[in-house]
PDB file of C-alpha atoms in Angstrom:
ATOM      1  CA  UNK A   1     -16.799  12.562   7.293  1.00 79.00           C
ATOM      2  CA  UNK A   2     -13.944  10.755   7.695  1.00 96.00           C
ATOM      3  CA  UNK A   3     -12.422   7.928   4.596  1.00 97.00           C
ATOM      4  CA  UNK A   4     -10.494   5.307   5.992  1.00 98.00           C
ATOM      5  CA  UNK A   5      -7.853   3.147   4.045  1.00 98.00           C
ATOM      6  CA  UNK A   6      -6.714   0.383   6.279  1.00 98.00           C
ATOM      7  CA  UNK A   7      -3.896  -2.067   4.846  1.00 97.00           C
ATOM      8  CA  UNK A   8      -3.064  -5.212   6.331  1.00 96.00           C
ATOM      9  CA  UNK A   9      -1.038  -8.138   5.853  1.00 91.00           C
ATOM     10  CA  UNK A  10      -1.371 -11.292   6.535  1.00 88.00           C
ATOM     11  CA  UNK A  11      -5.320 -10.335   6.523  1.00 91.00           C
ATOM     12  CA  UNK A  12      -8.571 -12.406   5.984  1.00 93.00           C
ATOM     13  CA  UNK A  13     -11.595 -10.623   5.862  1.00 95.00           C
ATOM     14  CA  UNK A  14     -12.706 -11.528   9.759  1.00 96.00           C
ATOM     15  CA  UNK A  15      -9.514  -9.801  10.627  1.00 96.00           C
ATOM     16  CA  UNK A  16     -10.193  -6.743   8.513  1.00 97.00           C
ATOM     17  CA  UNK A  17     -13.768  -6.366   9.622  1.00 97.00           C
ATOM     18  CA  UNK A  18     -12.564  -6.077  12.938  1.00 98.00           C
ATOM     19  CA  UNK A  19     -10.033  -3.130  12.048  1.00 98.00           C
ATOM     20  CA  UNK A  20     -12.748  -1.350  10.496  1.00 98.00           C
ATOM     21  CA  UNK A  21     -14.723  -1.804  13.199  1.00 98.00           C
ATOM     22  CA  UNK A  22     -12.135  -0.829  15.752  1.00 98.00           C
ATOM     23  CA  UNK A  23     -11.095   2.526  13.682  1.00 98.00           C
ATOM     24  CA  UNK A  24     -14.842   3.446  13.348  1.00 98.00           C
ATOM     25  CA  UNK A  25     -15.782   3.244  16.879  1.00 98.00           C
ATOM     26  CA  UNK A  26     -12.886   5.068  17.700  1.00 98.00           C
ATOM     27  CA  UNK A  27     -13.595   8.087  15.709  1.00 98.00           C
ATOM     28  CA  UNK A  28     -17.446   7.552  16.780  1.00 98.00           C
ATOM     29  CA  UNK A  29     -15.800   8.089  20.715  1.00 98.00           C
ATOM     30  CA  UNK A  30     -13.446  10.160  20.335  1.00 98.00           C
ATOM     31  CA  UNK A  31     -14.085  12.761  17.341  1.00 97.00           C
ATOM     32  CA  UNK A  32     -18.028  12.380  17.681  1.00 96.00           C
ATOM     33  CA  UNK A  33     -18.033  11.448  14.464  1.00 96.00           C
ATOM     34  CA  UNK A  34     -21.746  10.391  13.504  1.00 95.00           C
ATOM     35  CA  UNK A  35     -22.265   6.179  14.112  1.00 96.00           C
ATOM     36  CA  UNK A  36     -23.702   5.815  10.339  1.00 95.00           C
ATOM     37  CA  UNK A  37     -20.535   7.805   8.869  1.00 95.00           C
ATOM     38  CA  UNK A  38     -18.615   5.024   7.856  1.00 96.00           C
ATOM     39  CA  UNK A  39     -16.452   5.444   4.794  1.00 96.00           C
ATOM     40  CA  UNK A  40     -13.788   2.586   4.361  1.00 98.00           C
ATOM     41  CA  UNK A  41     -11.323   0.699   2.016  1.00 97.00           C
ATOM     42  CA  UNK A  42     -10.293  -2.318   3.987  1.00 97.00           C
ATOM     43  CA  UNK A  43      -6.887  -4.561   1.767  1.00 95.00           C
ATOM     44  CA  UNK A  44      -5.366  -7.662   2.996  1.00 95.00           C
ATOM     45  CA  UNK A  45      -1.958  -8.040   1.579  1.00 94.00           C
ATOM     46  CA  UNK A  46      -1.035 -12.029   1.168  1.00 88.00           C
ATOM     47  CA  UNK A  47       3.132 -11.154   1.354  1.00 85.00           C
ATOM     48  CA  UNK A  48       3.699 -12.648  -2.088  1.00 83.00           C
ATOM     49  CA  UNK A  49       1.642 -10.524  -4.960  1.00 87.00           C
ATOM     50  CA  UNK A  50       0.996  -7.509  -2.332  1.00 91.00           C
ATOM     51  CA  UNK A  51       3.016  -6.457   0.753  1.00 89.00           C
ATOM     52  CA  UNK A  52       3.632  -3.824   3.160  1.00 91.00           C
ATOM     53  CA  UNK A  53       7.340  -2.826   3.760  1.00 91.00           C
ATOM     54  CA  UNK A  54       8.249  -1.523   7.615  1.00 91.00           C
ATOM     55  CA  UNK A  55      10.969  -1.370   9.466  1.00 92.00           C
ATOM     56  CA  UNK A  56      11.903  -0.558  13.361  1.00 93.00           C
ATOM     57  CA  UNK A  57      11.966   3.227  13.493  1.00 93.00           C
ATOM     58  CA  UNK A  58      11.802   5.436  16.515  1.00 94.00           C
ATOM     59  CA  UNK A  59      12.560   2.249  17.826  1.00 95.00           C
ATOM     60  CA  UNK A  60       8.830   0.737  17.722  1.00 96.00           C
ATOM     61  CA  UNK A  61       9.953  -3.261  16.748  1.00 95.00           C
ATOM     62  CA  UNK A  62       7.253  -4.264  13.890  1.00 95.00           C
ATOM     63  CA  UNK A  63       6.466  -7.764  12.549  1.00 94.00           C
ATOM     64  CA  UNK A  64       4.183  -9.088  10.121  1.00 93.00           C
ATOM     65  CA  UNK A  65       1.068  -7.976  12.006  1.00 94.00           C
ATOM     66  CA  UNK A  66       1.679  -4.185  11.399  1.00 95.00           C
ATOM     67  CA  UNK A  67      -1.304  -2.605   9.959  1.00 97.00           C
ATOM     68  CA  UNK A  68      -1.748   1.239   8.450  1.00 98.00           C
ATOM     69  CA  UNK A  69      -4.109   3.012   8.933  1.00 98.00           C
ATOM     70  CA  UNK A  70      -4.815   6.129   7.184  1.00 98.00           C
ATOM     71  CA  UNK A  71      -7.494   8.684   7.946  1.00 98.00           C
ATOM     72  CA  UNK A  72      -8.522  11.571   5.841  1.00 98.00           C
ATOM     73  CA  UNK A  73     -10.967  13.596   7.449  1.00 97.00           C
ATOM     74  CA  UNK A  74     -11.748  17.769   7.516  1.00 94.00           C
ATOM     75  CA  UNK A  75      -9.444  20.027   9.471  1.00 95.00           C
ATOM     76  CA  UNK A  76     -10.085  21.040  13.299  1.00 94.00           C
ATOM     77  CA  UNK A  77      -9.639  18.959  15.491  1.00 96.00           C
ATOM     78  CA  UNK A  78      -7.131  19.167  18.865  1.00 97.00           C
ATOM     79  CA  UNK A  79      -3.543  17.580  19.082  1.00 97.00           C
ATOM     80  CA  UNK A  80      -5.396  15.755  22.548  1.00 98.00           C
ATOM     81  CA  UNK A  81      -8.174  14.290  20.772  1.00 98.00           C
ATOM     82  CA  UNK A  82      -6.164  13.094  18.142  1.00 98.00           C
ATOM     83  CA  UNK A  83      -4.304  11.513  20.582  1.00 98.00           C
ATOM     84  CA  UNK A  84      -6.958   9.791  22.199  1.00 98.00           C
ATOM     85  CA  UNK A  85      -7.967   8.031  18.855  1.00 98.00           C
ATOM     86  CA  UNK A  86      -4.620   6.979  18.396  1.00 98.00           C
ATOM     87  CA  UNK A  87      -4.715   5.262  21.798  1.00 98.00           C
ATOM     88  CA  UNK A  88      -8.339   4.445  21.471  1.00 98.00           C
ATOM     89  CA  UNK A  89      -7.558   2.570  17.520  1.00 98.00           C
ATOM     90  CA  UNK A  90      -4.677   0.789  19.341  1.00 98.00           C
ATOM     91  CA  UNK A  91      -6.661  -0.464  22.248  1.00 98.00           C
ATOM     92  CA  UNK A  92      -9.756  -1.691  19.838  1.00 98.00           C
ATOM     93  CA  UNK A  93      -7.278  -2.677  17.207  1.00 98.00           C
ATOM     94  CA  UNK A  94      -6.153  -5.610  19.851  1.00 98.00           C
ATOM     95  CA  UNK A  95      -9.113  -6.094  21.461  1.00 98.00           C
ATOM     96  CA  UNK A  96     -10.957  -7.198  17.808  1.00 98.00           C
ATOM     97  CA  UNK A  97      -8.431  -8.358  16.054  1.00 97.00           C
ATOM     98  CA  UNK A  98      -5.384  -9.195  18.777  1.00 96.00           C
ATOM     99  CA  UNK A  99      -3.345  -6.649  16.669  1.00 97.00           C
ATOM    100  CA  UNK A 100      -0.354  -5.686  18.679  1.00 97.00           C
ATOM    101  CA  UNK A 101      -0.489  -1.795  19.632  1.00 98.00           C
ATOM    102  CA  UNK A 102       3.153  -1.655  18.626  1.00 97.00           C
ATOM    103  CA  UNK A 103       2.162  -2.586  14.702  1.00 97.00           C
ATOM    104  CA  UNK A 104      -0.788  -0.232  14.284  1.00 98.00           C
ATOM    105  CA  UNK A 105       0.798   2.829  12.046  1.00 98.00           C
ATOM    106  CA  UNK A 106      -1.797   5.859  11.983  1.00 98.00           C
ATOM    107  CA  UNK A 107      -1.906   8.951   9.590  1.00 98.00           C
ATOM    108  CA  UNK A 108      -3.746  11.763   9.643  1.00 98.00           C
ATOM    109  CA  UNK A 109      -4.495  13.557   6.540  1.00 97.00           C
ATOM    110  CA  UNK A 110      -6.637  17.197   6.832  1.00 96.00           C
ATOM    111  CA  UNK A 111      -8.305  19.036   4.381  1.00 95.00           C
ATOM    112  CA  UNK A 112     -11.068  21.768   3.945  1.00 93.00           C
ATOM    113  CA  UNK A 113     -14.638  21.298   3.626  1.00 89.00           C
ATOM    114  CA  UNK A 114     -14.688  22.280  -0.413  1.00 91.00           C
ATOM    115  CA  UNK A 115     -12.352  18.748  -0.552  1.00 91.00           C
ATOM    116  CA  UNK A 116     -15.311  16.725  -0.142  1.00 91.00           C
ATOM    117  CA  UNK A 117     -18.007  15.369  -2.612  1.00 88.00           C
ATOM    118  CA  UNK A 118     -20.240  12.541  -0.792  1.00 89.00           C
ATOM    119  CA  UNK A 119     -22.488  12.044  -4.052  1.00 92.00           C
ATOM    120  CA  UNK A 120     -24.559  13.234  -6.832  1.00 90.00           C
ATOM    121  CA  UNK A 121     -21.201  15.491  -7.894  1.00 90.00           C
ATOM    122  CA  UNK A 122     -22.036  18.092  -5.448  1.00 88.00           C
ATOM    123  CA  UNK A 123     -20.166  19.757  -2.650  1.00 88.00           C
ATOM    124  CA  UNK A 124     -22.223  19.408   0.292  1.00 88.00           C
ATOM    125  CA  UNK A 125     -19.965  20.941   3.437  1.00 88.00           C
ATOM    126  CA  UNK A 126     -19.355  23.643   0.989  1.00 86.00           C
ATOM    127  CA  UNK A 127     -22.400  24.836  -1.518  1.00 79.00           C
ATOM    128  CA  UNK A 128     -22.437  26.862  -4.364  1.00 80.00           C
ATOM    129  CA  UNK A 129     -23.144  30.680  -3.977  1.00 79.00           C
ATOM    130  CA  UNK A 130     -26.727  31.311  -4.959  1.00 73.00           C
ATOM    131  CA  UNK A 131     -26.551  33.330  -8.453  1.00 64.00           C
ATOM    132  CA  UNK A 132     -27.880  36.556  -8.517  1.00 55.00           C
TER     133      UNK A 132
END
């Protein structure tokens, strides 16, 4: 049950749609997340009322096409497979959208399954004890 925030500048809603895309099946191959659990907030930042602010660190040269991308998704999963989304975002991140690998920022946020409510005000990865 991952919720994706992907921010973007420069972006037009083609461009976004692709990002989503390319983030979702790359948790779909990599994680095994489920293909209908798709949980997004895609922003396009126009430079002048919104922007994103990066600079070169680690050495990594950004330009206006950097994109963040931040996941927030239960706890457990291995330092390799979360390296293989990285890489797998990246590669689908230029193949739909021609977004450089160099500008795609990913972060990983973990939580527990009691951190989730996916409707009706209910925790369902973590029910209620039944009352006695």
């Amino acid at each position: 049950m991952p919720f994706v925030r992907i921010d973007a500048l420069g972006a037009d809603g083609e461009r976004l749609d692709a990002l989503g895309r390319a983030v979702h099946e790359a948790l779909v191959e990599t994680l095994d997340i489920p293909s209908n659990d798709r949980f997004q907030v895609l922003v396009g930042h126009d430079g002048t009322r919104s922007t994103l602010r990066y600079d070169d660190y680690l050495g990594i040269p950004r330009d206006d096409g950097i994109v963040y991308v931040a996941i927030t998704l239960r706890a457990g999963r291995t330092p390799e497979r979360k390296r293989a989304l990285y890489r797998r975002i990246a590669e689908l991140a230029h193949t739909y959208s021609g977004t450089e690998p160099r500008n795609v920022f990913i972060t990983l946020t973990e939580n527990s399954s009691i951190d989730w409510s996916l409707g009706h005000g209910t925790a369902q990865y973590s029910p209620a004890p039944a009352d006695n």
